[in-house]
Amino acid sequence: MQRILTGIQCTGMPHLGNIVGAMLPAIDLSRQPQHQTFIFLADLHTLTTLPEAEVRRKYVHAAASAWLALGLDPEQVIFYRQSQIPAVGELTWYLSCFTPYPMLANAHAFKDKRDRLAGVNAGLFIYPVLMAADILLYQANRVPVGKDQLQHLEIARDVATSFNHQYGSIFILPEALIDRNIATLPGIDGQKMSKSYNNTVDIFLPEPELRQNIMRIQTDSLAIDAVKDPDTCNVYKLYSALATEVDTATMRQKYLNGGYGYKAAKEALFDLILVKFAVPRRRFNAYINDWGTINKILQAGEAKAMEIAEETMCIVRKALGYA
Ligand code: ADP
Ligand code: TRP
């Protein structure tokens, strides 16, 4: 049985890019019987950039609600909060002593901030080590991630290799699972949709706000009559990521014919989101108002995660002379 493991940082509301690019594919993988799947809320990683406890609670609750609303089955998936498994902190320390400084100094997330070092905390610097611990603690074979996380996966493999070299085959070397067919969705401003850019489509908003959210997608200012280029249009790109091939082809033709305005295209996108995500939207509303149920589901996942984590830690502690 292959162990599949993935997590998403809870630093904002889960958006359409996260859902299409990461959450739905992970849920699909979890439905295959040859997989044992771990999906977790990376709430420790959020402390590198998010100090406020109440905000963190809100995002953790929203992320858990979104995963469950989108169809994660907690009977099939070990679903947990990273922070509730103390062994991950312990393993992070052990692994950090096997992680060469230059490897971390070259990590993109840190390198991007090298000219503003005063604002970089040590947690951000060792972010990839905590991520390696997330993965190695559960001896995951495959880790579904977006392209942006590939370097972190390489670091996890390198650290595991150097640990294994010294102490024998302790850790399974994880492989990144990247689906190159998954598109990177643009945000409402045309840049990559991201929690950090304030440009997201939040499919869980109540209908009037969701409509406003979609109507704010930026387009050029061609008149209704004009022929339009679907391939440079953010509305079309989002629509085609969700619609069937036939519906996508129909919208494409409308752009190319002229006489079809961006407002109509936005209405079509809005309607499609309402139909396609009708069930998740309803379920999300129920979960977001019921922390008690979510907490119970997470605690059950955490008990299972803890057991598996302890199996690994017994071997690691013995290897290091701590047991
Ligand atoms: P964000 O940029 O919103 O902070 P993360 O970096 O936390 O998102 O990414 C979480 C997961 O969602 C990753 O697997 C990433 O590849 C995927 N993802 C994020 N943004 C998009 C997007 N715009 N289109 C497709 N997938 C995305
Ligand atoms: N760094 C990942 C992200 O920003 C989240 C993450 C933390 C993760 N630990 C992980 C993903 C372990 C996969 C496996 O999306």
Coordinates of N, CA, C and O in Angstrom, one line a residue, residues 126-246:
I126 N 13.7 27.7 8.5 CA 13.7 26.3 8.6 C 12.4 25.7 8.2 O 12.1 24.5 8.4
Y127 N 11.5 26.5 7.5 CA 10.2 26.0 7.0 C 10.4 24.7 6.2 O 9.6 23.8 6.5
P128 N 11.4 24.6 5.4 CA 11.5 23.3 4.6 C 11.8 22.1 5.5 O 11.5 21.0 5.2
V129 N 12.5 22.3 6.7 CA 12.8 21.2 7.6 C 11.5 20.7 8.3 O 11.3 19.5 8.4
L130 N 10.7 21.7 8.7 CA 9.4 21.3 9.2 C 8.6 20.5 8.2 O 7.9 19.5 8.5
M131 N 8.6 20.9 7.0 CA 7.9 20.2 5.9 C 8.5 18.8 5.7 O 7.7 17.9 5.5
A132 N 9.8 18.7 5.8 CA 10.4 17.4 5.7 C 9.9 16.5 6.8 O 9.6 15.3 6.6
A133 N 9.9 17.0 8.0 CA 9.4 16.3 9.2 C 7.9 15.8 8.9 O 7.6 14.7 9.3
D134 N 7.1 16.7 8.4 CA 5.7 16.4 8.1 C 5.6 15.1 7.3 O 4.7 14.2 7.5
I135 N 6.5 15.0 6.3 CA 6.5 13.9 5.4 C 7.1 12.6 5.9 O 6.6 11.5 5.8
L136 N 8.3 12.8 6.5 CA 9.1 11.6 6.9 C 8.5 11.0 8.1 O 8.6 9.8 8.3
L137 N 7.9 11.8 9.0 CA 7.2 11.2 10.2 C 6.3 10.1 9.9 O 6.1 9.2 10.6
Y138 N 5.6 10.2 8.7 CA 4.6 9.2 8.3 C 5.0 8.3 7.2 O 4.3 7.5 6.7
Q139 N 6.4 8.4 7.0 CA 7.0 7.5 5.9 C 6.1 7.5 4.6 O 5.8 6.4 4.1
A140 N 5.8 8.7 4.2 CA 5.0 8.8 3.0 C 5.8 8.5 1.7 O 7.0 8.8 1.6
N141 N 5.2 7.8 0.8 CA 5.8 7.4 -0.4 C 5.7 8.5 -1.5 O 6.6 8.8 -2.2
R142 N 4.5 9.1 -1.5 CA 4.2 10.1 -2.6 C 3.5 11.3 -2.0 O 2.7 11.2 -1.1
V143 N 4.0 12.5 -2.5 CA 3.4 13.7 -2.0 C 2.9 14.6 -3.1 O 3.7 15.1 -3.9
P144 N 1.6 14.6 -3.3 CA 1.0 15.5 -4.3 C 1.2 17.0 -4.0 O 0.8 17.4 -2.9
V145 N 1.9 17.7 -4.8 CA 2.2 19.1 -4.6 C 2.2 19.9 -5.9 O 2.3 19.3 -7.0
G146 N 2.1 21.2 -5.8 CA 2.2 22.0 -7.0 C 3.7 22.2 -7.3 O 4.6 21.9 -6.5
K147 N 4.0 22.7 -8.5 CA 5.4 22.8 -9.0 C 6.2 23.7 -8.0 O 7.4 23.4 -7.8
D148 N 5.5 24.6 -7.4 CA 6.3 25.5 -6.5 C 6.8 24.8 -5.3 O 7.7 25.4 -4.6
Q149 N 6.4 23.6 -5.0 CA 6.8 22.9 -3.8 C 7.9 21.9 -4.1 O 8.4 21.2 -3.2
L150 N 8.3 21.8 -5.4 CA 9.2 20.7 -5.8 C 10.5 20.8 -5.0 O 11.1 19.8 -4.5
Q151 N 11.0 22.1 -4.9 CA 12.3 22.2 -4.2 C 12.2 21.8 -2.7 O 13.2 21.1 -2.2
H152 N 11.1 22.0 -2.1 CA 10.9 21.5 -0.7 C 11.0 20.0 -0.6 O 11.5 19.4 0.3
L153 N 10.4 19.4 -1.6 CA 10.4 17.9 -1.7 C 11.9 17.4 -1.9 O 12.3 16.4 -1.3
E154 N 12.6 18.1 -2.7 CA 14.0 17.7 -2.9 C 14.8 17.8 -1.6 O 15.6 17.0 -1.2
I155 N 14.5 18.9 -0.8 CA 15.2 19.1 0.4 C 14.8 17.9 1.4 O 15.7 17.3 2.0
A156 N 13.5 17.5 1.4 CA 13.1 16.4 2.3 C 13.8 15.1 1.9 O 14.3 14.4 2.8
R157 N 14.0 14.9 0.6 CA 14.7 13.7 0.2 C 16.2 13.8 0.6 O 16.8 12.8 1.0
D158 N 16.8 14.9 0.4 CA 18.2 15.1 0.7 C 18.5 14.9 2.2 O 19.4 14.2 2.6
V159 N 17.6 15.4 3.0 CA 17.8 15.3 4.5 C 17.6 13.9 4.9 O 18.4 13.3 5.7
A160 N 16.6 13.2 4.3 CA 16.3 11.8 4.6 C 17.5 10.9 4.2 O 17.9 10.0 4.9
T161 N 18.1 11.3 3.0 CA 19.2 10.5 2.5 C 20.4 10.6 3.5 O 21.1 9.7 3.8
S162 N 20.6 11.9 3.9 CA 21.8 12.0 4.8 C 21.6 11.4 6.1 O 22.5 10.8 6.7
F163 N 20.4 11.4 6.6 CA 20.0 10.7 7.9 C 20.2 9.2 7.7 O 20.9 8.5 8.5
N164 N 19.7 8.7 6.6 CA 19.8 7.2 6.4 C 21.2 6.8 6.2 O 21.6 5.7 6.6
H165 N 22.0 7.7 5.6 CA 23.4 7.3 5.4 C 24.1 7.1 6.7 O 24.9 6.2 6.8
Q166 N 23.8 7.9 7.7 CA 24.4 7.8 9.0 C 23.8 6.6 9.8 O 24.6 6.0 10.6
Y167 N 22.5 6.4 9.8 CA 21.9 5.5 10.7 C 21.2 4.3 10.1 O 20.5 3.5 10.8
G168 N 21.4 4.0 8.8 CA 20.7 2.9 8.2 C 19.4 3.3 7.6 O 19.0 4.5 7.7
S169 N 18.6 2.4 7.0 CA 17.4 2.8 6.3 C 16.3 3.1 7.2 O 15.5 2.3 7.5
I170 N 16.2 4.3 7.7 CA 15.2 4.7 8.6 C 14.0 5.3 7.9 O 12.9 5.0 8.2
F171 N 14.3 6.2 7.0 CA 13.2 6.9 6.3 C 13.0 6.5 4.9 O 13.9 6.2 4.2
I172 N 11.7 6.4 4.5 CA 11.4 6.2 3.1 C 11.6 7.5 2.4 O 11.3 8.6 2.9
L173 N 12.2 7.4 1.2 CA 12.5 8.6 0.4 C 11.2 9.0 -0.4 O 10.7 8.2 -1.2
P174 N 10.6 10.1 0.0 CA 9.3 10.5 -0.6 C 9.5 11.0 -2.1 O 10.5 11.7 -2.4
E175 N 8.5 10.8 -2.9 CA 8.5 11.3 -4.3 C 7.4 12.3 -4.4 O 6.3 12.1 -4.0
A176 N 7.7 13.4 -5.2 CA 6.7 14.4 -5.5 C 5.8 13.8 -6.5 O 6.2 13.1 -7.4
L177 N 4.5 14.1 -6.4 CA 3.5 13.6 -7.3 C 3.0 14.9 -8.0 O 2.2 15.6 -7.3
I178 N 3.4 15.2 -9.2 CA 3.0 16.5 -9.8 C 2.2 16.2 -11.0 O 2.6 15.4 -11.9
D179 N 1.0 16.7 -11.1 CA 0.1 16.5 -12.2 C 0.3 17.7 -13.2 O -0.2 18.8 -12.9
R180 N 1.0 17.5 -14.3 CA 1.3 18.6 -15.2 C 0.1 19.1 -15.9 O 0.1 20.1 -16.6
N181 N -1.0 18.3 -15.9 CA -2.2 18.7 -16.6 C -3.0 19.7 -15.8 O -3.9 20.3 -16.4
I182 N -2.7 19.8 -14.5 CA -3.4 20.8 -13.7 C -3.0 22.2 -14.0 O -1.8 22.5 -13.9
A183 N -3.9 23.0 -14.4 CA -3.6 24.4 -14.8 C -3.4 25.3 -13.6 O -3.9 25.0 -12.5
T184 N -2.6 26.3 -13.7 CA -2.4 27.3 -12.6 C -3.5 28.3 -12.9 O -3.5 29.0 -14.0
L185 N -4.4 28.5 -12.0 CA -5.5 29.4 -12.3 C -5.1 30.9 -12.1 O -4.4 31.2 -11.1
P186 N -5.6 31.8 -12.9 CA -5.3 33.2 -12.7 C -6.2 33.7 -11.7 O -7.4 33.2 -11.5
G187 N -5.8 34.7 -10.9 CA -6.7 35.4 -10.0 C -7.5 36.5 -10.7 O -7.3 36.6 -11.9
I188 N -8.3 37.2 -10.0 CA -9.2 38.2 -10.6 C -8.4 39.3 -11.3 O -8.9 40.1 -12.1
D189 N -7.1 39.5 -10.9 CA -6.3 40.5 -11.5 C -5.4 40.0 -12.6 O -4.5 40.7 -13.2
G190 N -5.4 38.7 -12.9 CA -4.6 38.1 -14.0 C -3.3 37.5 -13.5 O -2.7 36.7 -14.2
Q191 N -2.8 37.9 -12.3 CA -1.6 37.2 -11.7 C -2.1 35.8 -11.3 O -3.3 35.5 -11.2
K192 N -1.1 34.9 -10.9 CA -1.5 33.6 -10.3 C -2.5 33.8 -9.1 O -2.2 34.7 -8.3
M193 N -3.6 33.1 -9.1 CA -4.5 33.2 -7.9 C -3.7 32.8 -6.7 O -3.2 31.7 -6.6
S194 N -3.7 33.6 -5.7 CA -2.9 33.3 -4.5 C -3.5 34.0 -3.2 O -3.9 35.2 -3.4
K195 N -3.5 33.3 -2.1 CA -3.9 34.0 -0.9 C -3.1 35.2 -0.6 O -3.6 36.2 0.0
S196 N -1.8 35.2 -1.1 CA -1.0 36.4 -0.8 C -1.2 37.6 -1.6 O -0.7 38.6 -1.3
Y197 N -2.0 37.4 -2.7 CA -2.1 38.5 -3.7 C -3.5 39.2 -3.5 O -3.8 40.1 -4.3
N198 N -4.4 38.7 -2.7 CA -5.7 39.3 -2.5 C -6.4 39.3 -3.8 O -7.1 40.4 -4.2
N199 N -6.4 38.3 -4.6 CA -7.0 38.2 -5.9 C -7.8 37.0 -6.2 O -7.9 36.5 -7.3
T200 N -8.3 36.4 -5.1 CA -8.8 35.0 -5.2 C -10.3 35.0 -5.5 O -11.0 36.0 -5.4
V201 N -10.8 33.9 -6.0 CA -12.2 33.6 -6.1 C -12.5 32.7 -5.0 O -12.0 31.6 -4.9
D202 N -13.4 33.1 -4.1 CA -13.8 32.3 -2.9 C -15.2 31.7 -3.2 O -16.2 32.4 -3.0
I203 N -15.2 30.4 -3.6 CA -16.4 29.8 -4.0 C -17.4 29.6 -2.8 O -18.5 29.2 -3.0
F204 N -16.9 29.8 -1.6 CA -17.8 29.5 -0.5 C -18.5 30.8 0.0 O -19.3 30.8 1.0
L205 N -18.3 31.9 -0.6 CA -19.0 33.1 -0.2 C -20.5 33.0 -0.5 O -20.9 32.3 -1.4
P206 N -21.3 33.7 0.3 CA -22.8 33.8 0.0 C -23.0 34.3 -1.4 O -22.1 35.1 -1.9
E207 N -24.1 33.9 -2.0 CA -24.3 34.2 -3.4 C -24.1 35.7 -3.9 O -23.3 35.9 -4.8
P208 N -24.6 36.7 -3.2 CA -24.4 38.1 -3.7 C -22.9 38.5 -3.6 O -22.4 39.1 -4.6
E209 N -22.2 38.1 -2.6 CA -20.8 38.4 -2.5 C -20.0 37.6 -3.6 O -19.0 38.2 -4.1
L210 N -20.3 36.4 -3.8 CA -19.7 35.6 -4.8 C -19.8 36.3 -6.2 O -18.9 36.4 -7.0
R211 N -21.0 36.7 -6.4 CA -21.3 37.4 -7.7 C -20.4 38.6 -7.9 O -19.8 38.8 -8.9
Q212 N -20.4 39.4 -6.8 CA -19.5 40.6 -6.8 C -18.0 40.2 -7.1 O -17.3 40.8 -7.8
N213 N -17.6 39.1 -6.4 CA -16.2 38.6 -6.5 C -16.0 38.3 -8.0 O -14.9 38.7 -8.6
I214 N -16.9 37.6 -8.7 CA -16.7 37.3 -10.1 C -16.7 38.5 -11.0 O -16.0 38.6 -11.9
M215 N -17.6 39.4 -10.7 CA -17.8 40.6 -11.5 C -16.5 41.5 -11.4 O -16.3 42.4 -12.3
R216 N -15.7 41.3 -10.4 CA -14.5 42.1 -10.3 C -13.3 41.6 -11.1 O -12.2 42.2 -11.1
I217 N -13.5 40.4 -11.8 CA -12.4 39.9 -12.6 C -12.0 40.9 -13.7 O -12.9 41.4 -14.4
Q218 N -10.7 41.1 -13.8 CA -10.3 42.2 -14.8 C -10.3 41.6 -16.2 O -9.8 40.5 -16.4
T219 N -10.7 42.5 -17.1 CA -10.7 42.1 -18.5 C -10.2 43.4 -19.3 O -10.0 44.4 -18.7
D220 N -10.0 43.2 -20.6 CA -9.7 44.5 -21.3 C -11.0 45.2 -21.5 O -12.1 44.8 -21.0
S221 N -11.0 46.3 -22.3 CA -12.3 47.1 -22.3 C -12.9 47.1 -23.7 O -13.6 48.0 -24.1
L222 N -12.7 46.0 -24.4 CA -13.3 45.9 -25.8 C -14.9 45.9 -25.7 O -15.4 45.4 -24.7
A223 N -15.5 46.5 -26.7 CA -17.0 46.7 -26.7 C -17.6 45.3 -26.9 O -16.9 44.4 -27.5
I224 N -18.9 45.2 -26.6 CA -19.6 43.9 -26.8 C -19.4 43.4 -28.2 O -19.1 42.2 -28.4
D225 N -19.6 44.2 -29.2 CA -19.5 43.8 -30.6 C -18.2 43.2 -31.0 O -18.1 42.3 -31.9
A226 N -17.1 43.6 -30.3 CA -15.8 43.2 -30.8 C -15.5 41.7 -30.7 O -16.0 41.1 -29.8
V227 N -14.7 41.3 -31.6 CA -14.1 39.9 -31.6 C -13.1 39.9 -30.4 O -12.4 40.8 -30.2
K228 N -13.2 38.8 -29.6 CA -12.3 38.8 -28.4 C -11.4 37.5 -28.4 O -11.8 36.5 -28.9
D229 N -10.2 37.7 -27.7 CA -9.3 36.6 -27.7 C -9.5 35.8 -26.4 O -9.2 36.3 -25.3
P230 N -10.1 34.6 -26.4 CA -10.3 33.8 -25.2 C -9.0 33.5 -24.5 O -9.0 33.5 -23.2
D231 N -7.9 33.3 -25.2 CA -6.7 32.8 -24.5 C -6.0 33.9 -23.7 O -5.1 33.5 -22.9
T232 N -6.4 35.1 -23.8 CA -5.8 36.1 -22.9 C -6.8 36.6 -21.9 O -6.5 37.6 -21.2
C233 N -8.0 36.0 -21.8 CA -9.0 36.5 -20.9 C -9.1 35.6 -19.7 O -9.3 34.4 -19.7
N234 N -9.1 36.3 -18.5 CA -9.1 35.6 -17.2 C -10.4 34.9 -17.0 O -10.5 33.9 -16.3
V235 N -11.5 35.5 -17.5 CA -12.8 34.9 -17.3 C -12.9 33.6 -18.0 O -13.3 32.5 -17.5
Y236 N -12.4 33.6 -19.3 CA -12.4 32.4 -20.1 C -11.5 31.3 -19.4 O -11.9 30.1 -19.4
K237 N -10.3 31.7 -18.9 CA -9.4 30.8 -18.4 C -10.0 30.1 -17.2 O -9.9 28.9 -17.0
L238 N -10.7 30.8 -16.3 CA -11.4 30.2 -15.2 C -12.5 29.3 -15.6 O -12.7 28.2 -15.1
Y239 N -13.3 29.8 -16.6 CA -14.5 29.0 -17.0 C -14.0 27.7 -17.6 O -14.5 26.6 -17.3
S240 N -12.9 27.7 -18.4 CA -12.5 26.5 -19.1 C -11.9 25.5 -18.1 O -11.8 24.3 -18.3
A241 N -11.4 26.0 -16.9 CA -10.9 25.1 -15.9 C -12.0 24.3 -15.2 O -11.7 23.3 -14.6
L242 N -13.2 24.8 -15.3 CA -14.3 24.1 -14.6 C -15.3 23.5 -15.6 O -16.0 22.5 -15.2
A243 N -15.5 24.0 -16.8 CA -16.6 23.6 -17.6 C -16.2 22.3 -18.4 O -15.1 22.0 -18.5
T244 N -17.2 21.7 -19.0 CA -17.0 20.5 -19.9 C -16.3 21.0 -21.1 O -16.4 22.2 -21.4
E245 N -15.8 20.1 -21.9 CA -15.1 20.5 -23.2 C -16.1 21.2 -24.1 O -15.8 22.2 -24.8
V246 N -17.3 20.6 -24.1 CA -18.4 21.2 -25.1 C -18.7 22.6 -24.7 O -18.7 23.5 -25.5

